[in-house]
Amino acid sequence: MQIGLVGLGKMGFNMRERLRAHGHEVVGYDPRPEVTDVASLAELATRLESPRVVWVMVPAGKITQDTVTELSSVLETGDLVIDGGNSRYTDDKVHGELLGSRGIGYLDCGVSGGVWGLENGYGLMVGGSEADVERALPIFDALRPEGERADGFVHAGPVGAGHYAKMIHNGIEYGLMQAYAEGYELLEAEDLVTDVHGVLRAWTKGTVVRSWLLELLVKALGEDPDFAEISGYTEDSGEGRWTVLEAIDHAVPAPVISAALFARFASRQDDSPAMKAVSALRNQFGGHAVKTAAGEAEAGSGT
């Protein structure tokens, strides 16, 4: 099958390689000349036979919006656009209506697997019509992991459902990573445990907390003991925030995911203003000792 692929970054580049390895003809476009197959989206359209299928794999937000808008002007009735980036599900209705007004189909596809997807395959969550999903199924089958389709692919519902499912997936991911991280810190804090890396590795087989994320944590710790080469500053891609907002809108309690998101915010503060306020209050009501900005302790008078 022939497909156009827009965006050849860390995931898009590997997706092009995996699709080609499964016998598909891929014409890729990226602004970087060293990786692109064509010079523009217009040229991409001319290189593809009608009816065309174009997969968009670019950052969410304005870049995706601009890409979809340009594609709507260079593609034709009967073509199909798949957004495989991490767009917010509310954007999918806008994209679908824009393309639909030109007779162009639209699918939103949440993609999980990161840089390991080339080797292991990608978990896929798709939103859109049954007909459009069926048309793109050879592409989905090439990208998903080997084995039963249902174990790595789902047609989650109409347009927007794929990105909604991926958003919740990433919210869960936030909570899982935070739990593993807190467990790691507790192990490091206890002198009785002399082989933290070994303990975590021993959890990767047979235990109820085994997972691919745990395996990656063990791998990362093996490569950089004590994580001496990185800082604790942690970004969030946006989907954790959106998940928490959805929890609020639906009145669904999500304390673990919310706490994991806020922990990332805390990681960006060298000296938390909130914790300064807590320290000051403890000093005011109880006379508890505080540390000065220089790190020196000032004694308090309370108990």
mmCIF file of N, CA and C in Angstrom, residues 138-248:
data_model
loop_
_atom_site.group_PDB
_atom_site.id
_atom_site.type_symbol
_atom_site.label_atom_id
_atom_site.label_comp_id
_atom_site.label_asym_id
_atom_site.label_seq_id
_atom_site.Cartn_x
_atom_site.Cartn_y
_atom_site.Cartn_z
ATOM 1 N N PRO A 138 -4.431 -2.010 6.438
ATOM 2 C CA PRO A 138 -3.094 -2.552 6.155
ATOM 3 C C PRO A 138 -1.970 -1.741 6.792
ATOM 4 N N ILE A 139 -2.160 -0.426 6.885
ATOM 5 C CA ILE A 139 -1.164 0.438 7.535
ATOM 6 C C ILE A 139 -1.152 0.176 9.040
ATOM 7 N N PHE A 140 -2.331 0.112 9.637
ATOM 8 C CA PHE A 140 -2.417 -0.153 11.078
ATOM 9 C C PHE A 140 -1.815 -1.516 11.421
ATOM 10 N N ASP A 141 -2.083 -2.511 10.572
ATOM 11 C CA ASP A 141 -1.561 -3.849 10.839
ATOM 12 C C ASP A 141 -0.039 -3.893 10.768
ATOM 13 N N ALA A 142 0.547 -3.068 9.898
ATOM 14 C CA ALA A 142 2.009 -3.025 9.797
ATOM 15 C C ALA A 142 2.634 -2.345 11.005
ATOM 16 N N LEU A 143 1.941 -1.355 11.553
ATOM 17 C CA LEU A 143 2.498 -0.580 12.659
ATOM 18 C C LEU A 143 2.284 -1.233 14.022
ATOM 19 N N ARG A 144 1.188 -1.954 14.177
ATOM 20 C CA ARG A 144 0.877 -2.527 15.494
ATOM 21 C C ARG A 144 1.825 -3.687 15.817
ATOM 22 N N PRO A 145 1.872 -4.108 17.086
ATOM 23 C CA PRO A 145 2.706 -5.258 17.462
ATOM 24 C C PRO A 145 2.221 -6.535 16.795
ATOM 25 N N GLU A 146 3.108 -7.516 16.693
ATOM 26 C CA GLU A 146 2.737 -8.818 16.153
ATOM 27 C C GLU A 146 1.739 -9.497 17.090
ATOM 28 N N GLY A 147 0.959 -10.415 16.532
ATOM 29 C CA GLY A 147 -0.015 -11.132 17.340
ATOM 30 C C GLY A 147 -1.432 -10.731 16.992
ATOM 31 N N GLU A 148 -2.363 -11.010 17.902
ATOM 32 C CA GLU A 148 -3.764 -10.675 17.658
ATOM 33 C C GLU A 148 -3.939 -9.169 17.534
ATOM 34 N N ARG A 149 -4.729 -8.777 16.543
ATOM 35 C CA ARG A 149 -4.944 -7.348 16.295
ATOM 36 C C ARG A 149 -5.493 -6.632 17.530
ATOM 37 N N ALA A 150 -6.420 -7.273 18.217
ATOM 38 C CA ALA A 150 -7.079 -6.641 19.357
ATOM 39 C C ALA A 150 -6.134 -6.370 20.521
ATOM 40 N N ASP A 151 -4.964 -7.005 20.523
ATOM 41 C CA ASP A 151 -4.006 -6.782 21.603
ATOM 42 C C ASP A 151 -3.160 -5.530 21.392
ATOM 43 N N GLY A 152 -3.270 -4.897 20.228
ATOM 44 C CA GLY A 152 -2.473 -3.692 19.993
ATOM 45 C C GLY A 152 -3.175 -2.664 19.140
ATOM 46 N N PHE A 153 -4.455 -2.903 18.828
ATOM 47 C CA PHE A 153 -5.207 -1.991 17.969
ATOM 48 C C PHE A 153 -6.665 -1.974 18.403
ATOM 49 N N VAL A 154 -7.270 -0.770 18.386
ATOM 50 C CA VAL A 154 -8.694 -0.669 18.661
ATOM 51 C C VAL A 154 -9.298 0.462 17.843
ATOM 52 N N HIS A 155 -10.461 0.192 17.264
ATOM 53 C CA HIS A 155 -11.278 1.265 16.699
ATOM 54 C C HIS A 155 -12.153 1.740 17.849
ATOM 55 N N ALA A 156 -11.729 2.819 18.488
ATOM 56 C CA ALA A 156 -12.302 3.225 19.768
ATOM 57 C C ALA A 156 -13.666 3.892 19.645
ATOM 58 N N GLY A 157 -14.004 4.400 18.448
ATOM 59 C CA GLY A 157 -15.265 5.099 18.285
ATOM 60 C C GLY A 157 -15.175 6.097 17.145
ATOM 61 N N PRO A 158 -16.073 7.087 17.112
ATOM 62 C CA PRO A 158 -16.058 8.081 16.044
ATOM 63 C C PRO A 158 -14.884 9.040 16.185
ATOM 64 N N VAL A 159 -14.804 9.995 15.275
ATOM 65 C CA VAL A 159 -13.711 10.966 15.286
ATOM 66 C C VAL A 159 -13.560 11.590 16.675
ATOM 67 N N GLY A 160 -12.341 11.600 17.184
ATOM 68 C CA GLY A 160 -12.035 12.118 18.518
ATOM 69 C C GLY A 160 -11.785 11.027 19.537
ATOM 70 N N ALA A 161 -12.362 9.843 19.314
ATOM 71 C CA ALA A 161 -12.258 8.760 20.306
ATOM 72 C C ALA A 161 -10.837 8.240 20.434
ATOM 73 N N GLY A 162 -10.094 8.210 19.319
ATOM 74 C CA GLY A 162 -8.731 7.707 19.371
ATOM 75 C C GLY A 162 -7.828 8.568 20.228
ATOM 76 N N HIS A 163 -7.899 9.874 20.017
ATOM 77 C CA HIS A 163 -7.064 10.778 20.807
ATOM 78 C C HIS A 163 -7.551 10.876 22.255
ATOM 79 N N TYR A 164 -8.862 10.709 22.467
ATOM 80 C CA TYR A 164 -9.342 10.692 23.850
ATOM 81 C C TYR A 164 -8.761 9.485 24.579
ATOM 82 N N ALA A 165 -8.787 8.319 23.934
ATOM 83 C CA ALA A 165 -8.231 7.112 24.553
ATOM 84 C C ALA A 165 -6.747 7.282 24.836
ATOM 85 N N LYS A 166 -6.011 7.885 23.892
ATOM 86 C CA LYS A 166 -4.573 8.091 24.098
ATOM 87 C C LYS A 166 -4.315 9.070 25.237
ATOM 88 N N MET A 167 -5.159 10.082 25.371
ATOM 89 C CA MET A 167 -5.018 11.043 26.464
ATOM 90 C C MET A 167 -5.128 10.339 27.815
ATOM 91 N N ILE A 168 -6.131 9.484 27.968
ATOM 92 C CA ILE A 168 -6.302 8.756 29.230
ATOM 93 C C ILE A 168 -5.146 7.784 29.430
ATOM 94 N N HIS A 169 -4.703 7.140 28.361
ATOM 95 C CA HIS A 169 -3.526 6.262 28.424
ATOM 96 C C HIS A 169 -2.341 7.012 29.010
ATOM 97 N N ASN A 170 -2.092 8.225 28.533
ATOM 98 C CA ASN A 170 -0.946 8.992 29.018
ATOM 99 C C ASN A 170 -1.147 9.474 30.446
ATOM 100 N N GLY A 171 -2.393 9.759 30.829
ATOM 101 C CA GLY A 171 -2.657 10.115 32.213
ATOM 102 C C GLY A 171 -2.320 8.967 33.151
ATOM 103 N N ILE A 172 -2.710 7.749 32.760
ATOM 104 C CA ILE A 172 -2.365 6.557 33.547
ATOM 105 C C ILE A 172 -0.850 6.394 33.613
ATOM 106 N N GLU A 173 -0.201 6.645 32.490
ATOM 107 C CA GLU A 173 1.263 6.558 32.424
ATOM 108 C C GLU A 173 1.916 7.494 33.451
ATOM 109 N N TYR A 174 1.361 8.699 33.603
ATOM 110 C CA TYR A 174 1.887 9.641 34.598
ATOM 111 C C TYR A 174 1.872 9.009 35.982
ATOM 112 N N GLY A 175 0.709 8.413 36.344
ATOM 113 C CA GLY A 175 0.570 7.817 37.670
ATOM 114 C C GLY A 175 1.510 6.640 37.883
ATOM 115 N N LEU A 176 1.645 5.785 36.877
ATOM 116 C CA LEU A 176 2.535 4.631 36.989
ATOM 117 C C LEU A 176 3.990 5.056 37.172
ATOM 118 N N MET A 177 4.427 6.007 36.361
ATOM 119 C CA MET A 177 5.813 6.464 36.461
ATOM 120 C C MET A 177 6.086 7.094 37.818
ATOM 121 N N GLN A 178 5.122 7.865 38.329
ATOM 122 C CA GLN A 178 5.318 8.505 39.630
ATOM 123 C C GLN A 178 5.415 7.474 40.744
ATOM 124 N N ALA A 179 4.601 6.423 40.674
ATOM 125 C CA ALA A 179 4.651 5.373 41.694
ATOM 126 C C ALA A 179 5.999 4.659 41.685
ATOM 127 N N TYR A 180 6.491 4.309 40.501
ATOM 128 C CA TYR A 180 7.802 3.676 40.410
ATOM 129 C C TYR A 180 8.896 4.611 40.932
ATOM 130 N N ALA A 181 8.794 5.892 40.598
ATOM 131 C CA ALA A 181 9.805 6.853 41.020
ATOM 132 C C ALA A 181 9.828 7.014 42.539
ATOM 133 N N GLU A 182 8.658 7.059 43.145
ATOM 134 C CA GLU A 182 8.601 7.198 44.603
ATOM 135 C C GLU A 182 9.126 5.936 45.289
ATOM 136 N N GLY A 183 8.820 4.778 44.724
ATOM 137 C CA GLY A 183 9.358 3.542 45.275
ATOM 138 C C GLY A 183 10.871 3.503 45.189
ATOM 139 N N TYR A 184 11.394 3.944 44.052
ATOM 140 C CA TYR A 184 12.853 4.011 43.885
ATOM 141 C C TYR A 184 13.474 4.918 44.943
ATOM 142 N N GLU A 185 12.882 6.082 45.174
ATOM 143 C CA GLU A 185 13.461 7.011 46.146
ATOM 144 C C GLU A 185 13.432 6.429 47.557
ATOM 145 N N LEU A 186 12.358 5.718 47.907
ATOM 146 C CA LEU A 186 12.276 5.092 49.223
ATOM 147 C C LEU A 186 13.343 4.007 49.384
ATOM 148 N N LEU A 187 13.565 3.231 48.353
ATOM 149 C CA LEU A 187 14.622 2.219 48.411
ATOM 150 C C LEU A 187 15.987 2.862 48.601
ATOM 151 N N GLU A 188 16.235 3.957 47.897
ATOM 152 C CA GLU A 188 17.509 4.661 48.018
ATOM 153 C C GLU A 188 17.695 5.266 49.404
ATOM 154 N N ALA A 189 16.588 5.616 50.052
ATOM 155 C CA ALA A 189 16.667 6.289 51.350
ATOM 156 C C ALA A 189 16.974 5.328 52.504
ATOM 157 N N GLU A 190 16.794 4.035 52.295
ATOM 158 C CA GLU A 190 16.974 3.060 53.368
ATOM 159 C C GLU A 190 18.340 2.378 53.262
ATOM 160 N N ASP A 191 19.138 2.530 54.320
ATOM 161 C CA ASP A 191 20.486 1.960 54.325
ATOM 162 C C ASP A 191 20.489 0.430 54.313
ATOM 163 N N LEU A 192 19.401 -0.199 54.768
ATOM 164 C CA LEU A 192 19.331 -1.650 54.763
ATOM 165 C C LEU A 192 19.417 -2.224 53.344
ATOM 166 N N VAL A 193 18.901 -1.488 52.395
ATOM 167 C CA VAL A 193 18.895 -1.954 51.006
ATOM 168 C C VAL A 193 20.203 -1.522 50.348
ATOM 169 N N THR A 194 21.038 -2.473 50.046
ATOM 170 C CA THR A 194 22.354 -2.163 49.481
ATOM 171 C C THR A 194 22.417 -2.322 47.963
ATOM 172 N N ASP A 195 21.387 -2.884 47.349
ATOM 173 C CA ASP A 195 21.372 -3.075 45.894
ATOM 174 C C ASP A 195 20.007 -2.662 45.352
ATOM 175 N N VAL A 196 19.807 -1.366 45.230
ATOM 176 C CA VAL A 196 18.520 -0.845 44.757
ATOM 177 C C VAL A 196 18.250 -1.294 43.320
ATOM 178 N N HIS A 197 19.257 -1.187 42.482
ATOM 179 C CA HIS A 197 19.098 -1.609 41.092
ATOM 180 C C HIS A 197 18.699 -3.082 41.012
ATOM 181 N N GLY A 198 19.310 -3.902 41.862
ATOM 182 C CA GLY A 198 18.996 -5.325 41.883
ATOM 183 C C GLY A 198 17.577 -5.600 42.335
ATOM 184 N N VAL A 199 17.104 -4.832 43.306
ATOM 185 C CA VAL A 199 15.726 -5.008 43.778
ATOM 186 C C VAL A 199 14.743 -4.702 42.653
ATOM 187 N N LEU A 200 14.947 -3.581 41.990
ATOM 188 C CA LEU A 200 14.051 -3.210 40.899
ATOM 189 C C LEU A 200 14.087 -4.247 39.772
ATOM 190 N N ARG A 201 15.281 -4.737 39.479
ATOM 191 C CA ARG A 201 15.391 -5.749 38.431
ATOM 192 C C ARG A 201 14.681 -7.039 38.828
ATOM 193 N N ALA A 202 14.746 -7.378 40.094
ATOM 194 C CA ALA A 202 14.093 -8.600 40.577
ATOM 195 C C ALA A 202 12.574 -8.512 40.480
ATOM 196 N N TRP A 203 12.059 -7.294 40.389
ATOM 197 C CA TRP A 203 10.617 -7.103 40.254
ATOM 198 C C TRP A 203 10.123 -7.297 38.820
ATOM 199 N N THR A 204 11.039 -7.387 37.847
ATOM 200 C CA THR A 204 10.621 -7.386 36.447
ATOM 201 C C THR A 204 10.074 -8.727 35.964
ATOM 202 N N LYS A 205 10.236 -9.770 36.734
ATOM 203 C CA LYS A 205 9.714 -11.084 36.355
ATOM 204 C C LYS A 205 8.883 -11.662 37.496
ATOM 205 N N GLY A 206 7.667 -12.046 37.201
ATOM 206 C CA GLY A 206 6.854 -12.774 38.167
ATOM 207 C C GLY A 206 6.060 -11.928 39.142
ATOM 208 N N THR A 207 6.495 -10.708 39.450
ATOM 209 C CA THR A 207 5.801 -9.919 40.458
ATOM 210 C C THR A 207 4.590 -9.212 39.867
ATOM 211 N N VAL A 208 3.704 -8.763 40.758
ATOM 212 C CA VAL A 208 2.489 -8.086 40.303
ATOM 213 C C VAL A 208 2.762 -6.662 39.833
ATOM 214 N N VAL A 209 3.946 -6.120 40.079
ATOM 215 C CA VAL A 209 4.257 -4.756 39.631
ATOM 216 C C VAL A 209 5.148 -4.758 38.392
ATOM 217 N N ARG A 210 5.378 -5.934 37.788
ATOM 218 C CA ARG A 210 6.213 -5.978 36.593
ATOM 219 C C ARG A 210 5.530 -5.220 35.444
ATOM 220 N N SER A 211 6.328 -4.571 34.616
ATOM 221 C CA SER A 211 5.808 -3.849 33.454
ATOM 222 C C SER A 211 6.966 -3.392 32.585
ATOM 223 N N TRP A 212 6.634 -2.939 31.395
ATOM 224 C CA TRP A 212 7.656 -2.410 30.496
ATOM 225 C C TRP A 212 8.261 -1.137 31.073
ATOM 226 N N LEU A 213 7.447 -0.320 31.733
ATOM 227 C CA LEU A 213 7.977 0.893 32.355
ATOM 228 C C LEU A 213 9.007 0.545 33.423
ATOM 229 N N LEU A 214 8.736 -0.487 34.202
ATOM 230 C CA LEU A 214 9.699 -0.911 35.219
ATOM 231 C C LEU A 214 10.988 -1.390 34.559
ATOM 232 N N GLU A 215 10.873 -2.129 33.464
ATOM 233 C CA GLU A 215 12.065 -2.582 32.744
ATOM 234 C C GLU A 215 12.886 -1.393 32.244
ATOM 235 N N LEU A 216 12.207 -0.350 31.779
ATOM 236 C CA LEU A 216 12.909 0.843 31.305
ATOM 237 C C LEU A 216 13.593 1.577 32.458
ATOM 238 N N LEU A 217 12.953 1.577 33.636
ATOM 239 C CA LEU A 217 13.572 2.200 34.806
ATOM 240 C C LEU A 217 14.853 1.450 35.184
ATOM 241 N N VAL A 218 14.796 0.123 35.169
ATOM 242 C CA VAL A 218 15.978 -0.693 35.467
ATOM 243 C C VAL A 218 17.074 -0.416 34.440
ATOM 244 N N LYS A 219 16.704 -0.318 33.175
ATOM 245 C CA LYS A 219 17.672 -0.041 32.117
ATOM 246 C C LYS A 219 18.319 1.327 32.323
ATOM 247 N N ALA A 220 17.491 2.330 32.628
ATOM 248 C CA ALA A 220 18.004 3.689 32.814
ATOM 249 C C ALA A 220 18.954 3.759 34.012
ATOM 250 N N LEU A 221 18.604 3.060 35.093
ATOM 251 C CA LEU A 221 19.440 3.080 36.293
ATOM 252 C C LEU A 221 20.747 2.336 36.046
ATOM 253 N N GLY A 222 20.697 1.309 35.227
ATOM 254 C CA GLY A 222 21.919 0.594 34.889
ATOM 255 C C GLY A 222 22.872 1.446 34.064
ATOM 256 N N GLU A 223 22.310 2.303 33.216
ATOM 257 C CA GLU A 223 23.126 3.162 32.371
ATOM 258 C C GLU A 223 23.658 4.373 33.123
ATOM 259 N N ASP A 224 22.918 4.824 34.135
ATOM 260 C CA ASP A 224 23.310 6.014 34.885
ATOM 261 C C ASP A 224 23.000 5.793 36.366
ATOM 262 N N PRO A 225 23.868 5.070 37.097
ATOM 263 C CA PRO A 225 23.625 4.795 38.516
ATOM 264 C C PRO A 225 23.379 6.073 39.303
ATOM 265 N N ASP A 226 22.353 6.040 40.145
ATOM 266 C CA ASP A 226 21.957 7.188 40.973
ATOM 267 C C ASP A 226 21.457 8.362 40.142
ATOM 268 N N PHE A 227 21.278 8.162 38.837
ATOM 269 C CA PHE A 227 20.812 9.240 37.940
ATOM 270 C C PHE A 227 21.629 10.503 38.132
ATOM 271 N N ALA A 228 22.940 10.305 38.200
ATOM 272 C CA ALA A 228 23.841 11.424 38.479
ATOM 273 C C ALA A 228 23.966 12.394 37.315
ATOM 274 N N GLU A 229 23.633 11.931 36.108
ATOM 275 C CA GLU A 229 23.866 12.750 34.928
ATOM 276 C C GLU A 229 22.658 13.555 34.479
ATOM 277 N N ILE A 230 21.514 13.437 35.172
ATOM 278 C CA ILE A 230 20.327 14.183 34.774
ATOM 279 C C ILE A 230 19.762 14.951 35.953
ATOM 280 N N SER A 231 18.962 15.968 35.654
ATOM 281 C CA SER A 231 18.292 16.727 36.704
ATOM 282 C C SER A 231 16.892 16.162 36.902
ATOM 283 N N GLY A 232 16.249 16.590 37.961
ATOM 284 C CA GLY A 232 14.895 16.118 38.235
ATOM 285 C C GLY A 232 13.816 16.912 37.534
ATOM 286 N N TYR A 233 14.217 17.935 36.781
ATOM 287 C CA TYR A 233 13.240 18.781 36.084
ATOM 288 C C TYR A 233 12.481 17.929 35.065
ATOM 289 N N THR A 234 11.152 17.907 35.167
ATOM 290 C CA THR A 234 10.347 17.034 34.309
ATOM 291 C C THR A 234 9.240 17.824 33.630
ATOM 292 N N GLU A 235 9.212 17.776 32.301
ATOM 293 C CA GLU A 235 8.170 18.440 31.532
ATOM 294 C C GLU A 235 6.909 17.576 31.508
ATOM 295 N N ASP A 236 5.818 18.155 31.037
ATOM 296 C CA ASP A 236 4.621 17.364 30.733
ATOM 297 C C ASP A 236 4.167 17.752 29.339
ATOM 298 N N SER A 237 3.698 16.742 28.587
ATOM 299 C CA SER A 237 3.371 16.943 27.179
ATOM 300 C C SER A 237 2.030 17.629 26.968
ATOM 301 N N GLY A 238 1.228 17.741 28.018
ATOM 302 C CA GLY A 238 -0.099 18.344 27.898
ATOM 303 C C GLY A 238 -1.210 17.350 28.153
ATOM 304 N N GLU A 239 -0.971 16.075 27.832
ATOM 305 C CA GLU A 239 -2.053 15.109 27.952
ATOM 306 C C GLU A 239 -2.386 14.780 29.405
ATOM 307 N N GLY A 240 -1.385 14.879 30.289
ATOM 308 C CA GLY A 240 -1.668 14.710 31.713
ATOM 309 C C GLY A 240 -2.589 15.806 32.218
ATOM 310 N N ARG A 241 -2.338 17.028 31.792
ATOM 311 C CA ARG A 241 -3.203 18.155 32.170
ATOM 312 C C ARG A 241 -4.617 17.953 31.632
ATOM 313 N N TRP A 242 -4.694 17.538 30.353
ATOM 314 C CA TRP A 242 -6.012 17.350 29.755
ATOM 315 C C TRP A 242 -6.781 16.250 30.462
ATOM 316 N N THR A 243 -6.077 15.208 30.895
ATOM 317 C CA THR A 243 -6.745 14.122 31.611
ATOM 318 C C THR A 243 -7.343 14.619 32.916
ATOM 319 N N VAL A 244 -6.590 15.435 33.643
ATOM 320 C CA VAL A 244 -7.090 15.986 34.903
ATOM 321 C C VAL A 244 -8.291 16.891 34.649
ATOM 322 N N LEU A 245 -8.248 17.690 33.591
ATOM 323 C CA LEU A 245 -9.382 18.549 33.249
ATOM 324 C C LEU A 245 -10.616 17.715 32.903
ATOM 325 N N GLU A 246 -10.404 16.595 32.208
ATOM 326 C CA GLU A 246 -11.524 15.702 31.897
ATOM 327 C C GLU A 246 -12.103 15.099 33.173
ATOM 328 N N ALA A 247 -11.230 14.760 34.118
ATOM 329 C CA ALA A 247 -11.704 14.218 35.396
ATOM 330 C C ALA A 247 -12.590 15.237 36.114
ATOM 331 N N ILE A 248 -12.200 16.493 36.057
ATOM 332 C CA ILE A 248 -13.001 17.554 36.671
ATOM 333 C C ILE A 248 -14.334 17.694 35.952
#
